[in-house]
Amino acid sequence: TALIDPNVHGQISTKELRKAEEELALAKEDEEEPIIAPDITKIIKFAIPAVGVWLCSPLLSLIDTSSVGLLSGTVQQAALNPAVAVTDYSALLVAFMYTATTNLVAGTREKEMKQKGGDMPETKKTLTHALQLSGYVGVVLGSILAGFAPILLKTIIGNEALDPAVFAAALRYVRIRALGMPAAVVIGSAQSASIGLQDVKSPMYVLVAAAVVNFLGDVVFVPRAHAWLGGAAGAAWAPVFC
């Protein structure tokens, strides 16, 4: 940036001089600060808790499988394997929401920290919109999952090996889990937003709390004999409450 020559100071009006000084100050503020790459220790401390976003659904399904295997019959156990595959693979279809939420929240936060700091209203607005959109996406996914559950289960199990009792139990599990898809997508986006806000502890707290609640719910519901409250169906209710 060219400096102002003091010899021509008298030829420049005070207004022009002040304007030039303001432009020079803005130019200095716009200069990008050098990017300092984090070391391996910081990357590990950030990455390990961040895994909680992606482990939540598989962990809950693993607890369901173990609980049904120990507390229910072989028919319920056989039904759970294809049902868990349908629900977990379907949940991966909305992974784009988590990635987008992290990127948008992190970008908005960084921009506001450079400009204003303080309450960061744009970051809060971005987070609110992301959670609202996550709710809509979860409703759509849950509706599709509940409607196409028979077709998806028959595709995985195979028509020749299809047992009516196994199929009925698997269908109940998928449709109950579909009820919790809107909340599951919102929670996943909230965890992703925490990562964008540099809060890597909250996703781990959510993961531990969900695992404990899911385990306790399985202990209460799975041993029951009711078709919609026990067995595989009982295991499905616990993740919905999480």
Short mmCIF file of C-alpha atoms in Angstrom, two decimals:
data_model
loop_
_atom_site.label_atom_id
_atom_site.label_comp_id
_atom_site.label_asym_id
_atom_site.label_seq_id
_atom_site.Cartn_x
_atom_site.Cartn_y
_atom_site.Cartn_z
CA THR A 1 0.00 0.00 0.00
CA ALA A 2 1.39 3.40 -1.02
CA LEU A 3 2.22 5.77 1.85
CA ILE A 4 1.11 9.40 1.98
CA ASP A 5 3.90 11.81 1.04
CA PRO A 6 4.25 14.48 3.77
CA ASN A 7 5.49 17.02 1.12
CA VAL A 8 2.10 17.08 -0.54
CA HIS A 9 0.21 17.11 2.74
CA GLY A 10 -0.83 20.70 2.22
CA GLN A 11 -2.30 19.91 -1.18
CA ILE A 12 -4.63 17.28 0.27
CA SER A 13 -7.73 18.21 2.22
CA THR A 14 -8.25 16.96 5.75
CA LYS A 15 -11.20 14.86 4.60
CA GLU A 16 -9.16 13.13 1.89
CA LEU A 17 -6.30 12.55 4.30
CA ARG A 18 -8.59 10.97 6.86
CA LYS A 19 -10.17 8.77 4.18
CA ALA A 20 -6.77 7.59 3.02
CA GLU A 21 -5.76 6.75 6.58
CA GLU A 22 -8.96 4.74 7.10
CA GLU A 23 -8.37 2.79 3.89
CA LEU A 24 -4.81 2.04 4.98
CA ALA A 25 -6.06 0.81 8.38
CA LEU A 26 -8.69 -1.41 6.73
CA ALA A 27 -6.09 -2.85 4.39
CA LYS A 28 -3.92 -3.83 7.33
CA GLU A 29 -6.88 -5.48 9.09
CA ASP A 30 -7.74 -7.47 5.97
CA GLU A 31 -4.29 -8.99 5.79
CA GLU A 32 -4.65 -12.68 6.56
CA GLU A 33 -2.90 -13.97 9.62
CA PRO A 34 -0.49 -16.84 9.00
CA ILE A 35 -2.14 -20.24 9.42
CA ILE A 36 -0.48 -22.31 12.12
CA ALA A 37 -0.88 -26.04 11.54
CA PRO A 38 -1.90 -27.99 14.67
CA ASP A 39 0.40 -30.69 15.95
CA ILE A 40 -0.45 -34.39 16.17
CA THR A 41 -1.49 -34.17 19.82
CA LYS A 42 -4.13 -31.50 19.13
CA ILE A 43 -5.45 -33.44 16.14
CA ILE A 44 -5.85 -36.61 18.22
CA LYS A 45 -7.55 -34.74 21.08
CA PHE A 46 -10.02 -33.28 18.59
CA ALA A 47 -10.55 -36.37 16.42
CA ILE A 48 -11.28 -38.99 19.09
CA PRO A 49 -14.27 -37.18 20.67
CA ALA A 50 -15.51 -36.22 17.20
CA VAL A 51 -15.93 -39.91 16.38
CA GLY A 52 -18.89 -39.88 18.77
CA VAL A 53 -21.06 -38.35 16.03
CA TRP A 54 -20.59 -41.39 13.82
CA LEU A 55 -20.56 -44.05 16.54
CA CYS A 56 -23.88 -43.15 18.15
CA SER A 57 -26.25 -45.13 15.91
CA PRO A 58 -24.00 -48.23 15.49
CA LEU A 59 -23.36 -48.32 19.25
CA LEU A 60 -27.08 -48.24 20.05
CA SER A 61 -27.70 -51.02 17.54
CA LEU A 62 -24.90 -53.09 19.08
CA ILE A 63 -26.46 -52.72 22.53
CA ASP A 64 -29.84 -53.75 21.08
CA THR A 65 -28.35 -56.85 19.46
CA SER A 66 -26.59 -57.90 22.64
CA SER A 67 -29.65 -57.31 24.83
CA VAL A 68 -32.01 -59.25 22.56
CA GLY A 69 -29.52 -62.11 22.30
CA LEU A 70 -29.32 -62.40 26.09
CA LEU A 71 -32.89 -61.56 27.12
CA SER A 72 -35.09 -62.77 24.27
CA GLY A 73 -35.52 -65.80 21.99
CA THR A 74 -33.76 -66.87 18.81
CA VAL A 75 -36.59 -65.60 16.60
CA GLN A 76 -36.15 -62.07 17.94
CA GLN A 77 -32.38 -62.34 17.56
CA ALA A 78 -32.76 -63.49 13.96
CA ALA A 79 -35.12 -60.61 13.24
CA LEU A 80 -32.79 -58.02 14.69
CA ASN A 81 -29.86 -58.58 12.32
CA PRO A 82 -31.60 -57.53 9.05
CA ALA A 83 -33.63 -54.86 10.87
CA VAL A 84 -30.50 -53.22 12.29
CA ALA A 85 -28.86 -53.33 8.85
CA VAL A 86 -31.83 -51.50 7.29
CA THR A 87 -31.97 -48.78 9.93
CA ASP A 88 -28.22 -48.16 10.20
CA TYR A 89 -27.60 -48.09 6.45
CA SER A 90 -30.58 -45.78 5.98
CA ALA A 91 -29.20 -43.42 8.62
CA LEU A 92 -26.02 -43.04 6.56
CA LEU A 93 -28.07 -41.36 3.82
CA VAL A 94 -28.35 -38.21 5.96
CA ALA A 95 -24.65 -38.00 6.79
CA PHE A 96 -24.45 -34.99 4.46
CA MET A 97 -26.40 -33.01 7.06
CA TYR A 98 -23.69 -33.56 9.67
CA THR A 99 -20.85 -32.57 7.36
CA ALA A 100 -22.70 -29.49 6.11
CA THR A 101 -23.63 -28.39 9.64
CA THR A 102 -20.03 -28.62 10.84
CA ASN A 103 -18.73 -26.64 7.85
CA LEU A 104 -21.39 -23.92 7.98
CA VAL A 105 -21.21 -23.38 11.74
CA ALA A 106 -17.41 -23.38 11.80
CA GLY A 107 -17.20 -20.96 8.85
CA THR A 108 -19.75 -18.54 10.28
CA ARG A 109 -18.14 -18.67 13.71
CA GLU A 110 -14.68 -17.93 12.34
CA LYS A 111 -16.00 -15.03 10.27
CA GLU A 112 -17.83 -13.45 13.21
CA MET A 113 -14.89 -13.90 15.56
CA LYS A 114 -12.71 -11.86 13.18
CA GLN A 115 -15.30 -9.14 12.67
CA LYS A 116 -17.27 -8.78 15.90
CA GLY A 117 -16.88 -11.51 18.50
CA GLY A 118 -19.36 -11.41 21.38
CA ASP A 119 -22.72 -13.18 21.01
CA MET A 120 -22.17 -14.21 17.36
CA PRO A 121 -25.81 -13.89 16.19
CA GLU A 122 -25.12 -15.21 12.68
CA THR A 123 -23.62 -18.40 14.11
CA LYS A 124 -26.72 -18.94 16.26
CA LYS A 125 -28.94 -18.29 13.25
CA THR A 126 -26.98 -20.78 11.14
CA LEU A 127 -27.24 -23.41 13.89
CA THR A 128 -31.00 -22.84 14.27
CA HIS A 129 -31.61 -23.23 10.53
CA ALA A 130 -29.46 -26.37 10.42
CA LEU A 131 -31.43 -27.98 13.24
CA GLN A 132 -34.75 -27.07 11.62
CA LEU A 133 -33.66 -28.54 8.30
CA SER A 134 -32.40 -31.64 10.11
CA GLY A 135 -35.86 -32.13 11.59
CA TYR A 136 -37.46 -31.96 8.13
CA VAL A 137 -34.89 -34.37 6.67
CA GLY A 138 -35.46 -36.75 9.59
CA VAL A 139 -39.23 -36.73 9.02
CA VAL A 140 -38.75 -37.54 5.33
CA LEU A 141 -36.26 -40.31 6.09
CA GLY A 142 -38.47 -41.81 8.80
CA SER A 143 -41.52 -41.77 6.51
CA ILE A 144 -39.64 -43.45 3.66
CA LEU A 145 -38.10 -46.00 6.01
CA ALA A 146 -41.46 -46.93 7.52
CA GLY A 147 -43.15 -47.15 4.12
CA PHE A 148 -40.45 -49.15 2.32
CA ALA A 149 -39.48 -51.33 5.29
CA PRO A 150 -41.17 -54.51 3.90
CA ILE A 151 -39.38 -54.20 0.56
CA LEU A 152 -35.99 -53.48 2.16
CA LEU A 153 -36.30 -56.37 4.61
CA LYS A 154 -37.35 -58.84 1.92
CA THR A 155 -34.37 -57.74 -0.15
CA ILE A 156 -31.95 -58.41 2.70
CA ILE A 157 -33.54 -61.59 4.08
CA GLY A 158 -34.46 -63.13 0.74
CA ASN A 159 -37.91 -64.41 -0.20
CA GLU A 160 -36.92 -68.08 -0.06
CA ALA A 161 -35.54 -67.86 3.48
CA LEU A 162 -38.32 -65.61 4.73
CA ASP A 163 -39.85 -66.74 8.01
CA PRO A 164 -43.16 -64.98 8.85
CA ALA A 165 -42.33 -64.64 12.56
CA VAL A 166 -38.85 -63.27 11.85
CA PHE A 167 -40.15 -60.90 9.20
CA ALA A 168 -42.93 -59.57 11.47
CA ALA A 169 -40.50 -58.91 14.33
CA ALA A 170 -37.99 -57.21 12.01
CA LEU A 171 -40.72 -55.05 10.50
CA ARG A 172 -41.85 -53.88 13.92
CA TYR A 173 -38.27 -52.97 14.85
CA VAL A 174 -37.69 -50.92 11.68
CA ARG A 175 -40.96 -49.02 11.94
CA ILE A 176 -40.41 -48.19 15.62
CA ARG A 177 -36.88 -46.97 14.88
CA ALA A 178 -38.32 -44.88 12.03
CA LEU A 179 -40.32 -42.92 14.60
CA GLY A 180 -37.08 -41.72 16.16
CA MET A 181 -35.34 -40.72 12.93
CA PRO A 182 -36.27 -36.99 13.15
CA ALA A 183 -34.80 -36.74 16.65
CA ALA A 184 -31.77 -38.82 15.64
CA VAL A 185 -30.93 -36.51 12.72
CA VAL A 186 -31.38 -33.39 14.87
CA ILE A 187 -29.11 -34.83 17.57
CA GLY A 188 -26.49 -35.77 14.98
CA SER A 189 -26.53 -32.25 13.54
CA ALA A 190 -26.29 -30.75 17.04
CA GLN A 191 -23.24 -32.92 17.74
CA SER A 192 -21.72 -31.83 14.42
CA ALA A 193 -22.39 -28.19 15.31
CA SER A 194 -20.53 -28.74 18.59
CA ILE A 195 -17.50 -29.82 16.60
CA GLY A 196 -17.81 -26.69 14.44
CA LEU A 197 -17.85 -24.65 17.65
CA GLN A 198 -14.65 -26.38 18.82
CA ASP A 199 -16.61 -28.17 21.55
CA VAL A 200 -15.39 -31.75 21.24
CA LYS A 201 -16.55 -32.92 24.67
CA SER A 202 -20.31 -32.58 24.16
CA PRO A 203 -20.54 -35.31 21.45
CA MET A 204 -18.84 -37.75 23.80
CA TYR A 205 -21.19 -36.84 26.65
CA VAL A 206 -24.17 -37.41 24.35
CA LEU A 207 -22.75 -40.75 23.21
CA VAL A 208 -22.25 -42.00 26.77
CA ALA A 209 -25.67 -40.77 27.93
CA ALA A 210 -27.41 -42.36 24.92
CA ALA A 211 -25.64 -45.68 25.52
CA VAL A 212 -26.67 -45.75 29.19
CA VAL A 213 -30.31 -44.84 28.49
CA ASN A 214 -30.46 -47.36 25.65
CA PHE A 215 -29.07 -50.14 27.84
CA LEU A 216 -31.52 -49.41 30.66
CA GLY A 217 -34.40 -49.27 28.20
CA ASP A 218 -33.42 -52.65 26.74
CA VAL A 219 -33.28 -54.18 30.21
CA VAL A 220 -36.82 -52.94 30.91
CA PHE A 221 -38.51 -53.64 27.54
CA VAL A 222 -36.76 -56.57 25.85
CA PRO A 223 -37.82 -59.32 28.36
CA ARG A 224 -41.51 -58.45 27.95
CA ALA A 225 -43.75 -60.85 26.04
CA HIS A 226 -45.84 -58.18 24.28
CA ALA A 227 -45.23 -58.12 20.53
CA TRP A 228 -44.85 -54.31 20.36
CA LEU A 229 -43.08 -53.84 23.70
CA GLY A 230 -40.82 -56.87 24.06
CA GLY A 231 -38.14 -58.65 22.05
CA ALA A 232 -36.85 -56.83 19.00
CA ALA A 233 -39.63 -54.24 19.24
CA GLY A 234 -38.70 -53.51 22.85
CA ALA A 235 -35.09 -52.99 21.81
CA ALA A 236 -36.26 -50.49 19.18
CA TRP A 237 -38.08 -48.29 21.71
CA ALA A 238 -34.93 -47.51 23.70
CA PRO A 239 -33.08 -45.71 20.82
CA VAL A 240 -36.28 -43.78 20.09
CA PHE A 241 -36.31 -42.46 23.66
CA CYS A 242 -32.59 -41.61 23.39
#
